[in-house]
Amino acid sequence: MALYRTERRNSVESVATATRGDLMINAEKICKTYDTENEHVVALKDVDFSIARGEMVAVMGPSGCGKTTLLNCLSGLDNIDSGRILLEDTDLTTLSDRQRTDYRARRMGFIFQVYNLLPVLSAVENVELPLLVAGVRPKEARERALAALELVELSKWARHRPAQLSGGQRQRVTVARALVTEPAIIWADEPTGALDSRTANDVMSLMRALNQRDGLTFVIVTHDAGIGDRCDRIVRMEDGAITGEVAHDVFEQSLAVTTRATR
Ligand code: ADP
Ligand code: MG
């Protein structure tokens, strides 16, 4: 399977960044408010958040505490009011909209709770779409999309439309679509929220395998403690702030090697 490995070996960029502290994301004191007609919501309050390259981090916390806002801000989908976000040493706030969009297309993949697959397209057409948008030639895009579907064990279902697939299969298509562009980081907002627990577990196993095999960085918002426990670290949020974190030594399968309150 050529996906990932070849690019990583040849990537001068990743070798260069590996020698520099190796932070994928370093966000400092980010603030975000939403102003509507009759409401002023402080969604993120002075949030510091850093993620090492190759880490798999869960973000957990009650509904409305700012998890989605955090993902949207860190990935540059949304603007912050103040603070600083470095993504692989690129200061997000200095980029134009166009540059941010390009950066996202090259370096990021997204998985959401609702599948966001286009119903009129087959699985392989959905997966190849981000490549076609990025200007990859159709023949190559098709080959890469099929390779990504093979990786998530959906080769046999490549020509099926979303409506002909189960929930778990659909979510695996979105995983394939997120990784087909060979991103450095995948943002997943409640990726297993719509799945039964067994299927959720399978999708998590797939993401974990990609993380461990290819060093792909994951940030996963989840309500599922079982998913959180399989990540390297759980970051807890409450009321727009990070209130604590737990690190797991996943290789030893032991919990809570370090526990500390971050504020
Ligand atoms: P979570 O993902 O943890 O459930 P969100 O990040 O979606 O939380 O929301 C955090 C807070 O910001 C909530 O109080 C929510 O109502 C508010 N909020 C989120 N998006 C918007 C928006 N587009 N306009 C106004 N308020 C918003
Ligand atoms: Mg949310």
Coordinates of C-alpha atoms and ligand atoms in Angstrom, one line a residue:
M1 CA 0.0 0.0 0.0
A2 CA 1.7 3.1 -1.3
L3 CA -0.6 5.5 0.5
Y4 CA 1.3 7.5 3.1
R5 CA 4.6 5.6 3.5
T6 CA 6.2 6.8 0.3
E7 CA 5.4 10.4 0.8
R8 CA 6.6 10.4 4.3
R9 CA 9.9 8.8 3.5
N10 CA 10.5 11.4 0.8
S11 CA 9.3 14.4 2.8
V12 CA 12.1 16.8 3.5
E13 CA 9.6 19.0 5.3
S14 CA 8.7 16.3 7.9
V15 CA 12.4 15.5 8.6
A16 CA 13.0 19.2 9.1
T17 CA 10.1 19.7 11.5
A18 CA 11.0 16.5 13.4
T19 CA 14.2 18.1 14.6
R20 CA 12.3 21.1 16.0
G21 CA 10.4 20.2 19.1
D22 CA 8.0 18.2 17.0
L23 CA 4.8 20.1 17.8
M24 CA 2.0 19.7 15.3
I25 CA -0.1 22.4 16.9
N26 CA 0.7 25.0 19.4
A27 CA -2.1 27.3 20.4
E28 CA -1.7 30.0 23.0
K29 CA -4.4 32.0 24.8
I30 CA -7.0 31.6 22.1
C31 CA -10.3 33.4 22.7
K32 CA -13.5 33.1 20.6
T33 CA -16.8 34.8 21.2
Y34 CA -20.0 34.6 19.2
D35 CA -22.2 37.7 19.0
T36 CA -25.7 37.3 18.0
E37 CA -28.6 39.8 18.2
N38 CA -29.4 39.1 21.8
E39 CA -26.5 37.0 23.0
H40 CA -22.8 37.3 23.7
V41 CA -21.3 33.8 24.1
V42 CA -17.7 33.4 25.2
A43 CA -17.0 30.0 23.5
L44 CA -13.2 29.8 24.2
K45 CA -11.5 31.5 27.1
D46 CA -7.7 31.8 27.0
V47 CA -7.2 28.2 25.7
D48 CA -3.7 26.8 25.5
F49 CA -3.5 23.6 23.5
S50 CA -0.5 21.8 22.0
I51 CA -0.3 18.5 20.2
A52 CA 2.8 16.5 19.4
R53 CA 3.2 15.2 15.9
G54 CA 1.8 11.6 15.8
E55 CA -0.3 12.1 18.9
M56 CA -3.9 10.9 19.1
V57 CA -5.8 13.3 21.4
A58 CA -9.4 13.1 22.6
V59 CA -11.3 16.2 23.6
M60 CA -14.2 15.5 26.0
G61 CA -16.7 17.7 27.9
P62 CA -20.4 18.5 28.2
S63 CA -22.4 19.6 25.3
G64 CA -21.9 23.3 24.6
C65 CA -18.6 23.6 26.3
G66 CA -16.8 24.6 23.1
K67 CA -15.3 21.4 21.7
T68 CA -16.5 22.0 18.1
T69 CA -15.5 25.7 18.3
L70 CA -12.0 24.6 19.4
L71 CA -11.7 22.2 16.4
N72 CA -13.0 24.8 14.0
C73 CA -10.6 27.5 15.3
L74 CA -7.5 25.2 15.4
S75 CA -8.1 24.0 11.9
G76 CA -8.7 27.5 10.6
L77 CA -12.3 26.9 9.6
D78 CA -13.2 29.7 11.9
N79 CA -11.4 32.9 13.1
I80 CA -10.3 33.5 16.6
D81 CA -10.7 36.9 18.4
S82 CA -7.2 36.8 20.0
G83 CA -4.4 34.4 20.7
R84 CA -2.0 32.6 18.5
I85 CA -2.1 29.3 16.6
L86 CA 0.9 27.7 15.1
L87 CA 0.3 24.7 12.9
E88 CA 3.6 23.0 12.0
D89 CA 5.3 26.4 12.6
T90 CA 2.8 28.2 10.3
D91 CA 1.1 31.1 12.1
L92 CA -2.5 30.6 11.1
T93 CA -3.4 34.2 11.8
T94 CA -0.9 35.5 9.2
L95 CA -2.4 33.5 6.3
S96 CA -4.9 34.9 3.9
D97 CA -8.2 33.0 3.5
R98 CA -6.9 31.5 0.3
Q99 CA -3.7 30.4 1.9
R100 CA -5.6 28.9 4.8
T101 CA -7.8 26.9 2.4
D102 CA -4.8 25.6 0.5
Y103 CA -3.1 24.7 3.8
R104 CA -6.2 22.8 4.9
A105 CA -6.5 21.0 1.6
R106 CA -2.9 19.9 1.7
R107 CA -2.4 19.1 5.4
M108 CA -5.7 18.3 7.0
G109 CA -8.5 15.8 6.8
F110 CA -11.9 16.1 8.5
I111 CA -14.4 13.5 9.8
F112 CA -17.7 14.6 11.2
Q113 CA -20.5 12.8 13.0
V114 CA -22.8 13.2 10.1
Y115 CA -21.2 11.6 7.2
N116 CA -21.3 14.5 4.7
L117 CA -21.1 12.2 1.8
L118 CA -22.7 13.3 -1.4
P119 CA -25.7 10.9 -2.0
V120 CA -25.5 10.9 -5.8
L121 CA -21.9 9.8 -5.9
S122 CA -20.5 6.3 -5.3
A123 CA -18.1 5.6 -2.5
V124 CA -15.0 5.9 -4.7
E125 CA -16.4 9.2 -6.3
N126 CA -16.9 10.7 -2.8
V127 CA -13.4 9.7 -1.8
E128 CA -11.7 11.0 -4.9
L129 CA -13.5 14.4 -4.8
P130 CA -11.0 16.2 -2.6
L131 CA -8.2 15.1 -5.0
L132 CA -10.0 16.3 -8.0
V133 CA -10.7 19.6 -6.3
A134 CA -7.0 19.8 -5.6
G135 CA -6.2 19.4 -9.3
V136 CA -5.0 15.8 -9.2
R137 CA -5.6 14.2 -12.6
P138 CA -8.7 11.9 -12.7
K139 CA -6.8 8.7 -13.4
E140 CA -4.4 9.2 -10.4
A141 CA -7.3 10.4 -8.2
R142 CA -9.2 7.2 -9.0
E143 CA -6.2 5.0 -8.2
R144 CA -5.6 6.8 -4.9
A145 CA -9.3 6.7 -3.9
L146 CA -9.4 3.0 -4.5
A147 CA -6.2 2.5 -2.5
A148 CA -7.8 4.5 0.4
L149 CA -10.9 2.4 0.2
E150 CA -8.8 -0.8 0.3
L151 CA -7.1 0.6 3.4
V152 CA -10.5 0.8 5.2
E153 CA -11.5 -2.5 3.8
L154 CA -14.2 -1.3 1.5
S155 CA -12.9 -2.2 -1.9
K156 CA -15.9 -4.3 -2.7
W157 CA -18.2 -1.4 -2.0
A158 CA -16.4 1.2 -4.1
R159 CA -19.3 1.5 -6.6
H160 CA -22.0 1.7 -4.0
R161 CA -23.8 4.9 -3.1
P162 CA -24.0 6.0 0.6
A163 CA -27.6 4.9 0.9
Q164 CA -26.6 1.4 0.0
L165 CA -24.0 1.2 2.8
S166 CA -24.4 0.7 6.6
G167 CA -23.6 3.5 9.1
G168 CA -20.2 1.9 9.9
Q169 CA -19.4 1.5 6.2
R170 CA -20.3 5.1 5.5
Q171 CA -18.1 6.3 8.3
R172 CA -15.3 4.3 6.9
V173 CA -15.8 6.0 3.5
T174 CA -15.4 9.4 5.3
V175 CA -12.2 8.1 6.9
A176 CA -11.0 7.1 3.5
R177 CA -11.9 10.5 2.2
A178 CA -10.1 12.2 5.1
L179 CA -6.9 10.4 4.5
V180 CA -6.8 10.2 0.7
T181 CA -5.0 13.6 0.4
E182 CA -2.3 12.2 2.8
P183 CA -2.8 14.9 5.4
A184 CA -0.6 15.4 8.5
I185 CA -3.6 15.8 10.9
I186 CA -7.1 14.5 11.0
W187 CA -9.8 16.4 12.9
A188 CA -12.7 14.3 13.9
D189 CA -15.8 15.8 15.6
E190 CA -17.8 13.0 17.3
P191 CA -16.9 10.6 14.5
T192 CA -18.6 7.6 16.2
G193 CA -21.5 9.5 17.7
A194 CA -24.0 8.0 15.2
L195 CA -22.7 4.5 15.5
D196 CA -23.6 1.5 17.7
S197 CA -20.8 0.7 20.2
R198 CA -19.4 -2.2 18.2
T199 CA -19.2 -0.3 15.0
A200 CA -17.8 2.7 16.9
N201 CA -15.1 0.4 18.2
D202 CA -14.2 -0.8 14.7
V203 CA -13.9 2.8 13.4
M204 CA -11.8 3.7 16.3
S205 CA -9.5 0.7 15.7
L206 CA -9.1 1.8 12.1
M207 CA -8.2 5.4 13.1
R208 CA -5.8 4.0 15.8
A209 CA -4.1 1.8 13.2
L210 CA -3.5 4.7 10.9
N211 CA -2.2 6.7 13.8
Q212 CA 0.3 4.0 14.8
R213 CA 1.3 2.8 11.4
D214 CA 1.7 6.2 9.7
G215 CA 2.2 8.6 12.6
L216 CA -0.9 10.4 11.5
T217 CA -2.0 13.0 14.1
F218 CA -5.6 12.8 15.3
V219 CA -7.8 15.2 17.4
I220 CA -11.0 13.5 18.2
V221 CA -14.0 15.1 20.0
T222 CA -16.0 12.4 21.7
H223 CA -18.5 11.7 24.4
D224 CA -17.5 8.0 24.4
A225 CA -15.2 7.2 27.3
G226 CA -14.2 4.0 25.5
I227 CA -12.9 6.1 22.6
G228 CA -11.1 8.5 25.0
D229 CA -9.3 5.7 26.8
R230 CA -7.8 4.5 23.5
C231 CA -6.2 7.8 22.8
D232 CA -2.8 8.9 24.0
R233 CA -4.3 11.8 26.0
I234 CA -7.7 13.1 27.0
V235 CA -8.2 16.8 27.3
R236 CA -11.2 17.9 29.3
M237 CA -13.1 21.0 28.6
E238 CA -15.7 22.9 30.5
D239 CA -17.4 26.2 29.8
G240 CA -14.9 27.3 27.2
A241 CA -11.8 26.3 29.0
I242 CA -9.5 23.3 29.3
T243 CA -9.9 22.0 32.9
G244 CA -7.6 19.0 32.9
E245 CA -6.0 16.2 31.0
V246 CA -5.1 12.6 31.4
A247 CA -2.2 10.9 29.5
H248 CA -2.4 7.2 28.7
D249 CA 0.5 4.9 28.2
V250 CA -1.2 3.0 25.4
F251 CA 1.7 0.7 24.7
E252 CA 1.5 -0.6 28.3
Q253 CA -2.3 -0.4 28.1
S254 CA -2.1 1.3 31.6
L255 CA -4.2 4.3 32.5
A256 CA -3.2 7.6 34.0
V257 CA 0.6 7.6 33.9
T258 CA 0.4 11.3 34.5
T259 CA -2.6 13.2 35.6
R260 CA -2.5 16.9 36.1
A261 CA -4.8 19.9 36.2
T262 CA -3.9 22.4 33.6
R263 CA -5.5 25.3 35.3
Ligands
ADP1 P1 -19.7 21.7 21.8 O1 -19.2 21.3 20.5 O2 -18.8 21.4 23.0 O3 -21.1 21.1 22.1 P2 -19.8 24.3 20.6 O4 -18.4 24.6 20.3 O5 -20.7 23.9 19.5 O6 -19.9 23.3 21.8 O7 -20.5 25.6 21.3 C1 -19.9 26.3 22.3 C2 -20.8 27.5 22.7 O8 -20.9 28.4 21.6 C3 -22.3 27.1 23.0 O9 -22.8 27.9 24.0 C4 -22.9 27.4 21.6 O10 -24.3 27.7 21.8 C5 -22.2 28.6 21.1 N1 -22.1 28.6 19.7 C6 -21.5 27.7 18.9 N2 -21.6 28.1 17.6 C7 -22.3 29.3 17.6 C8 -22.7 30.2 16.5 N3 -22.4 30.0 15.2 N4 -23.3 31.3 16.9 C9 -23.6 31.6 18.2 N5 -23.2 30.8 19.2 C10 -22.6 29.6 18.9
MG2 MG -19.9 19.9 19.1

